[in-house]
Each structure stands twice: as C-alpha cells, then as structure tokens.
Coordinates of C-alpha atoms and ligand atoms in Angstrom, one line a residue:
X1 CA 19.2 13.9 -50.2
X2 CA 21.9 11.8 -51.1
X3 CA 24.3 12.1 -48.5
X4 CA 21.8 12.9 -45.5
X5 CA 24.0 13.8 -42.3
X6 CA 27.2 12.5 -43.4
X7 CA 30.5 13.5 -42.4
X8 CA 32.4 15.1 -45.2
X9 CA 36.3 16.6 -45.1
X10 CA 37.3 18.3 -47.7
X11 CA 40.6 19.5 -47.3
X12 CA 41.7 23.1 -49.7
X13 CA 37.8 23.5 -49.6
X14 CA 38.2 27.8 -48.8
X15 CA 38.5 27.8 -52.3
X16 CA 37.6 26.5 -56.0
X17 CA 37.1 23.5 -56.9
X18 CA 37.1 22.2 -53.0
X19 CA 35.0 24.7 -52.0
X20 CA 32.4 23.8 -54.9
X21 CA 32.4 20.0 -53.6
X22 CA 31.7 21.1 -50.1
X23 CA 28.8 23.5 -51.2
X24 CA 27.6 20.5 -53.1
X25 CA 28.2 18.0 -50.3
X26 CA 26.3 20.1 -47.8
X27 CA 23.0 20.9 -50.4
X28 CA 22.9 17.2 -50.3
X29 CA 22.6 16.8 -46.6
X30 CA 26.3 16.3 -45.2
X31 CA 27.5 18.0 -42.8
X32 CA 30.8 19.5 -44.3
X33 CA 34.4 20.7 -42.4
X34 CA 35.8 23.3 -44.5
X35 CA 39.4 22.3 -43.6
X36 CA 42.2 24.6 -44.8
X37 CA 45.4 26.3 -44.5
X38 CA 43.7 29.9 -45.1
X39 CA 41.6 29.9 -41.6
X40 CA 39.6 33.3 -42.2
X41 CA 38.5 32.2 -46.1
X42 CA 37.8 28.9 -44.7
X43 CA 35.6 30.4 -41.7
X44 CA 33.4 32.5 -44.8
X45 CA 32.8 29.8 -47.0
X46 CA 31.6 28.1 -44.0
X47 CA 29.3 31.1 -42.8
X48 CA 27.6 31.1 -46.5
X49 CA 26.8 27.7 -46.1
X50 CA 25.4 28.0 -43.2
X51 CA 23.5 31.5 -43.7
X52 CA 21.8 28.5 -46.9
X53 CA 20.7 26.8 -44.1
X54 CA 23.7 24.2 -44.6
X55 CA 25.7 22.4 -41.7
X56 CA 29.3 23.5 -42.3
X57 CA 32.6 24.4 -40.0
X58 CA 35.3 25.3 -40.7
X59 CA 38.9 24.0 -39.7
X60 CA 42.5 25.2 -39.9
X61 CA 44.4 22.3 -41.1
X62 CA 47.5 22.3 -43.0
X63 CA 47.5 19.1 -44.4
X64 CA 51.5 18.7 -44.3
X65 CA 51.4 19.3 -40.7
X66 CA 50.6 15.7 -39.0
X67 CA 49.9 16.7 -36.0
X68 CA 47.5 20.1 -37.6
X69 CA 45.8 17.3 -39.1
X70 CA 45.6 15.1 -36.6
X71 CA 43.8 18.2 -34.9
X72 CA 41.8 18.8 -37.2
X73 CA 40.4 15.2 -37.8
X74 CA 39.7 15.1 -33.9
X75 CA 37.9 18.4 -33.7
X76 CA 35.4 17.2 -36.7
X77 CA 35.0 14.2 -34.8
X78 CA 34.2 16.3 -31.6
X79 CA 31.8 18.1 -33.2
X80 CA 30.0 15.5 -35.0
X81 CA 30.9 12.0 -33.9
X82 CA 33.0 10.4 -37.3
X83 CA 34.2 11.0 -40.9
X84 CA 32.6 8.9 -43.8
X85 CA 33.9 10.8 -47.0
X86 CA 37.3 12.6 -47.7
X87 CA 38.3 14.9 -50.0
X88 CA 41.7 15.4 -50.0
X89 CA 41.9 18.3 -52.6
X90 CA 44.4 20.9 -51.0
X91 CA 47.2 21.9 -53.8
X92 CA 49.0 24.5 -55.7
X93 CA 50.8 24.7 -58.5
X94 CA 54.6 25.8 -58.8
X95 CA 56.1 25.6 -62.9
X96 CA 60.0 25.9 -63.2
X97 CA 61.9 24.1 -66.0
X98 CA 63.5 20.4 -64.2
X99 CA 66.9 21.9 -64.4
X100 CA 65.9 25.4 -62.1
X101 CA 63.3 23.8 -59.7
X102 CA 64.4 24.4 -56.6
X103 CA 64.4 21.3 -54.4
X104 CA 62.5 23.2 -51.7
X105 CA 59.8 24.1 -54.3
X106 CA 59.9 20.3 -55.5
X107 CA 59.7 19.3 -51.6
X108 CA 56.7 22.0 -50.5
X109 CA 54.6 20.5 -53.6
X110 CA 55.2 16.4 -52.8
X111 CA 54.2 17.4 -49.5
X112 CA 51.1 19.5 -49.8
X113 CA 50.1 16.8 -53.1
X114 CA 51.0 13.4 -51.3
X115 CA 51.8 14.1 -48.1
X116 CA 48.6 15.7 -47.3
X117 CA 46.9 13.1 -48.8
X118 CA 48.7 10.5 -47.1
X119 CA 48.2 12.4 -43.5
X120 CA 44.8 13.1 -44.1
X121 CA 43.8 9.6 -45.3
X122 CA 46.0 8.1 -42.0
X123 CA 43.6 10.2 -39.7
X124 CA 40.3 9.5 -40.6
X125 CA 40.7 6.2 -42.6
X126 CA 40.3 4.8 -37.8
X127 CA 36.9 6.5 -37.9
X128 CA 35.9 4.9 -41.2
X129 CA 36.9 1.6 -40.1
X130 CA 35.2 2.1 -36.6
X131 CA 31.8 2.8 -38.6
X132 CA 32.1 -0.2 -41.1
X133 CA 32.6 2.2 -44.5
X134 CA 33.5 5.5 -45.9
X135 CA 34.9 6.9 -49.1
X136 CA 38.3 8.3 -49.7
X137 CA 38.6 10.7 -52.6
X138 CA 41.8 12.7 -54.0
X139 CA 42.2 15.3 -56.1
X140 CA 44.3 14.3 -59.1
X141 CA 44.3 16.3 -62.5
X142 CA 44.8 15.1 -66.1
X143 CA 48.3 15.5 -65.0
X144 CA 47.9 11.6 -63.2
X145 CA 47.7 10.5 -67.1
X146 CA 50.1 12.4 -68.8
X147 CA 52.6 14.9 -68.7
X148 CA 53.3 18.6 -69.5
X149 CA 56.5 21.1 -69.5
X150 CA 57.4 22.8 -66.5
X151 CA 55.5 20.7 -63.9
X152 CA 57.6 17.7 -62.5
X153 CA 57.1 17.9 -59.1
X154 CA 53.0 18.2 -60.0
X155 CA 52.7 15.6 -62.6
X156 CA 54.9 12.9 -60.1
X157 CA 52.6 13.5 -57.2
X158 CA 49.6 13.8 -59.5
X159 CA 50.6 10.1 -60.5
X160 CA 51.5 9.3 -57.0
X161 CA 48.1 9.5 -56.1
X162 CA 46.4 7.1 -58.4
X163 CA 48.9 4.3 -56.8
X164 CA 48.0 5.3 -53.3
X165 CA 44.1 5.3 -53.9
X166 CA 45.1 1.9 -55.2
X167 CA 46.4 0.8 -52.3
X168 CA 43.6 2.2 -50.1
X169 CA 41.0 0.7 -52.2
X170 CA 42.8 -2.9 -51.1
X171 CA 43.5 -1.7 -47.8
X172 CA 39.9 -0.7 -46.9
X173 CA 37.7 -3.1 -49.0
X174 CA 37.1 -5.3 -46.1
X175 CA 35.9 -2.3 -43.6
X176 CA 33.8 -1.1 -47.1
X177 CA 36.3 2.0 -47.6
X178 CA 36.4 2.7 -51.2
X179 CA 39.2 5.0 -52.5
X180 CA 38.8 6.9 -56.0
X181 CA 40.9 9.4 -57.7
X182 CA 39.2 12.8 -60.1
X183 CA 41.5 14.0 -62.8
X184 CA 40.2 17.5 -64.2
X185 CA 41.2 19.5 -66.9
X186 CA 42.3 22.8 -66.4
X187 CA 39.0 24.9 -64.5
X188 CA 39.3 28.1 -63.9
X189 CA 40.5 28.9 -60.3
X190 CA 42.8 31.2 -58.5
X191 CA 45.4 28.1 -58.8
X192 CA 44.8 28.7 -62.8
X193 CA 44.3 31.9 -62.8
X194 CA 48.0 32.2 -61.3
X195 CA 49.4 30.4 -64.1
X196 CA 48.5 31.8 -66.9
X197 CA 50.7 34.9 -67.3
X198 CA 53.2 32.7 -65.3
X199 CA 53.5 30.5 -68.5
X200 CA 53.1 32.9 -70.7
X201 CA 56.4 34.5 -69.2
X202 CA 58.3 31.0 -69.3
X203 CA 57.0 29.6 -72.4
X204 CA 57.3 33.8 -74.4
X205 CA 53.5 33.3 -75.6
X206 CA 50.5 35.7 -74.7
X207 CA 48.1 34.9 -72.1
X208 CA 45.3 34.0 -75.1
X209 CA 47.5 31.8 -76.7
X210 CA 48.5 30.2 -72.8
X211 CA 44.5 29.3 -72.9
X212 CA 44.1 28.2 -76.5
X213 CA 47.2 26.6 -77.2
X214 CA 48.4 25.0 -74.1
X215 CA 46.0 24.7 -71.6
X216 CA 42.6 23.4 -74.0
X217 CA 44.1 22.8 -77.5
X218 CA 43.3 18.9 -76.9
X219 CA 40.0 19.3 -75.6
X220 CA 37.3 18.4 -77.6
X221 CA 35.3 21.7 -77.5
X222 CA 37.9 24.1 -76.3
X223 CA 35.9 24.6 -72.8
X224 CA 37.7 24.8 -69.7
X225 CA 35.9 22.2 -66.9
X226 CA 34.2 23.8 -64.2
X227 CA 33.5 23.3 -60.6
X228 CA 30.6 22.0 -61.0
X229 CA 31.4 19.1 -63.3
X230 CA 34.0 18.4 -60.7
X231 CA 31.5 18.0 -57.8
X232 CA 29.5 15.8 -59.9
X233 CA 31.9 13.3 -59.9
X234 CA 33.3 14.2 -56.0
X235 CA 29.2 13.3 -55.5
X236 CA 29.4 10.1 -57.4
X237 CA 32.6 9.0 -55.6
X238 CA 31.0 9.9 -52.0
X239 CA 27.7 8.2 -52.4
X240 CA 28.6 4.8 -54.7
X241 CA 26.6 2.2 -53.0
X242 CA 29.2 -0.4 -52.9
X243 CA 33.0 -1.8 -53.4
X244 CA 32.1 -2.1 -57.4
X245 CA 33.7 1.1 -57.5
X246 CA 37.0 1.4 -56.5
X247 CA 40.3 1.6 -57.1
X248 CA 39.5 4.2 -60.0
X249 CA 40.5 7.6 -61.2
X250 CA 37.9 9.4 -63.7
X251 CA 38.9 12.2 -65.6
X252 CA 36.8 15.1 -66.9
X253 CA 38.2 16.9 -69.0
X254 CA 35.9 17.9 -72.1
X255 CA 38.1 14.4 -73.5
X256 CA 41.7 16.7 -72.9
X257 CA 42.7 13.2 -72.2
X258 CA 40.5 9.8 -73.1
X259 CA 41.5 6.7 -71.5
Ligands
LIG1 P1 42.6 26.9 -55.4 O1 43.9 27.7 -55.3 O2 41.4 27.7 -55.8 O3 42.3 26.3 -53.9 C1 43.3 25.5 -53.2 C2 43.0 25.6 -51.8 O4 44.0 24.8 -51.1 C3 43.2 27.0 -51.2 O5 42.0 27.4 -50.4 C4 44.4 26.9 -50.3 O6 44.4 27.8 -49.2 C5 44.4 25.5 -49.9 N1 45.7 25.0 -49.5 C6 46.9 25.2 -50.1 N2 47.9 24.6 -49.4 C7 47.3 24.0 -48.4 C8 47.8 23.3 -47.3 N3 49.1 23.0 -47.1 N4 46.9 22.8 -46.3 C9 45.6 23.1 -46.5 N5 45.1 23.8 -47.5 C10 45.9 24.3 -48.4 O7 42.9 25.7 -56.3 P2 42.0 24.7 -57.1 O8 42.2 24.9 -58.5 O9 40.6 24.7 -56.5 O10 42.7 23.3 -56.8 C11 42.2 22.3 -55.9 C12 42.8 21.0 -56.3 O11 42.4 20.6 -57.6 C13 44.4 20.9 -56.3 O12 44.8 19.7 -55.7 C14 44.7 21.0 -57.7 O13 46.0 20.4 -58.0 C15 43.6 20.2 -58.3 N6 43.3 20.5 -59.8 C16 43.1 21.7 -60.2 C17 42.8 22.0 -61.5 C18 42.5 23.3 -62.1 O14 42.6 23.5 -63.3 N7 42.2 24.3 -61.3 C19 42.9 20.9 -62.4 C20 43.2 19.6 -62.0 C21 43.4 19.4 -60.6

C-alpha cells in the first residue's frame, strides 16, 4: 500500500475528480478527510468508503472561509494526529465574455481557486513541518498553460497556482514539503457537465460541436481525461520519495497541450 495510514485532505473531494483521488488515496491505505462545502455529499462519499472498508471522514470546509478551514484542518488533526498530503482541488467554473464578468463573479472564483489554496496550504503546511515532510498538491487544469475565451478569472488563478506551488516547493524544501501542480484536460464532471450547453449558448454552437470543437479538438485522440488518469498523477505527487520532484505542474490531457 503506498500511502499506508497517511493523512490525506482533499478539499472539493464530494465530488469528481476530488472525490476520485480520495477513493484512490484511501484503497491505498490513507486515511482520507473528504473536506467540502456540500456537507451531506461529502458525509456519502465518506460512508462508501468506509462501507469498502476505507478510513474516510468527512468535513465541512469552505476553503474561502479561513477560519472554516482552519476548523477543519484542526478537526482532521483531532481525529488522526497530522496532515502529510493536500489536495487542494475545490473549484468551479463561471464563463462570461471580459467585458460582462461581473466583478463579484471574478472575486468568488480567485477566491475559491487561490484563495482556498492559499488557506488550505497555510493550515496544514504547521503540521507538515512539525512531522519533517508532506506533499502539497493543487488542482490546476490545462488552463495554467494556456488560455481560452470566456474564462479570465479561471485561466489567471489557474496560472496563479503554478507560481504559488513554486513558492511552496522553496518554502518547504528544508522541512521535505514538496509542492506539485495537475493540469487536466477537460474530464467529464458536473463542473463540465454545466458548461457545455452554457457555451454552446455563448459561443451559438450545439452541444456536439461544444465537445468536438472546443473542448477536445486539440487532443490527440479526441478523448476526454478521466478521473482516474487524474488520481494517477494526485498518487504520484503524494507518494514521490524525495525533493527531486518538485516545483512541477504535469498535465494530462490526451497531449491537448504538450509542454
Ligand atoms: P465538481 O463540480 O465535480 O466538484 C467540485 C467540488 O468542489 C464540489 O464537490 C463542490 O461542492 C466543491 N466546492 C465548490 N466550492 C467550494 C468551496 N468554496 N469550498 C469547498 N468545496 C467547494 O468539479 P471537478 O470537475 O471535479 O473539479 C475539481 C477541480 O478540478 C477544480 O479545481 C477544477 O477547476 C479542476 N479541473 C477540472 C477539469 C474538468 O474538466 N472537470 C479540468 C481541469 C481542472
């Protein structure tokens, strides 16, 4: 088991892709907090996990509340006595053209993007310190590398990210904290899901051509990424044996985007 007993966070983790890595993280022997906004969906994925067998709880957090989080971080603790990987994955997606975002709608998402990262990195980065290692992961997209229509406030904190794992990476090298950023492709979640007939309203395309021609024309097999390809990498991040590996973002993305 590669991550025997460890103590995972993964923030957003009630649904998709989060909730993937958690299942992932727990069939490999951590104990996982399902920490999210949505309380009752986070309370049932942690009851299937545990009806598995798994060691999972869940926690209310909303990750651009400091003091929820703060809360939150202490109540894993409580229960289990430190954190040693975070997945700071909670997001959503909002599309307007620049010139109609609203600024609270640009605000909400550079919160729940950055600001949750930065709150939820700022409360257990203590506890990784106190133990002499731990693994910082955020949940970046394709979007950290390059751009698309209708998503400023996404794309800017998607970027944001890679320079604050950066920092974190230099930050935590000498207590062994190593901080890594996952860029997927589009996967096909309720956060997807949502946006599909949204931009196919803005952009005056059908839904089919939303999938074919926006979202996986520059992929190299027209596949959509799945859950499961991004909990391999969330697993790779979590159990890297040393500092060689740090400092990085890794996209998958059936090559959408090939850096
Ligand atoms: P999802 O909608 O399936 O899940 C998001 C979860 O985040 C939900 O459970 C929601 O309740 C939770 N959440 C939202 N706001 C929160 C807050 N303030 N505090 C705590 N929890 C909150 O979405 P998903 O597709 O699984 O997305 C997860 C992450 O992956 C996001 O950061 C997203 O930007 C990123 N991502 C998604 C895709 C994709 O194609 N689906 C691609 C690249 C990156």
């Amino acid at each position: 088991m590669k991550l025997d007993n460890k103590i995972c966070i993964v923030t957003g983790a009630a649904s998709g892709i989060g909730r993937e890595i958690a299942a992932r993280y727990a069939r490999e022997g951590g104990r996982v907090a399902i920490a999210d906004l949505n309380l009752a969906a986070a309370q049932a994925t942690a009851d299937d996990l545990r009806r598995e067998g798994l060691q999972a709880m869940a926690v209310a957090m909303d990750v651009t509340d400091e003091a929820a989080v703060e809360r939150g971080v202490a109540d894993v603790v409580a229960a289990w006595g430190g954190v040693d990987v975070l997945v700071s994955n909670a997001g959503v997606q909002i599309v307007h053209p620049l010139e109609e975002f609203p600024y609270a709608e640009w605000k909400k998402m550079l919160a729940i993007h950055l600001d949750g990262a930065f709150l939820t990195t700022k409360a257990c980065l203590p506890h990784m310190y106190r133990a002499g290692g731990g693994s910082v992961i955020y949940m970046g997209s394709v979007h950290s590398k390059l751009a698309s229509v209708l998503k400023a406030p996404y794309v800017t904190a998607k970027h944001g990210l890679i320079g604050l794992a950066k920092v974190i990476a230099k930050e935590g090298a000498a207590h062994g904290v190593r901080a890594n950023v996952i860029c997927p492709g589009f996967v096909r979640t309720p956060l997807v899901d949502k946006q599909i007939p949204e931009q196919a309203e803005k952009l005056g395309i059908s839904e089919d051509d939303v999938i074919k021609k926006v979202m996986l024309k520059d992929t190299v097999d027209g596949e959509f990424t799945t859950t499961a390809d991004v909990a391999e990498v969330a697993l790779l991040f979590a159990t890297f044996p040393s500092n060689a590996l740090t400092g990085q973002s890794l996209v998958v993305s059936h090559g959408w985007y090939m850096q």
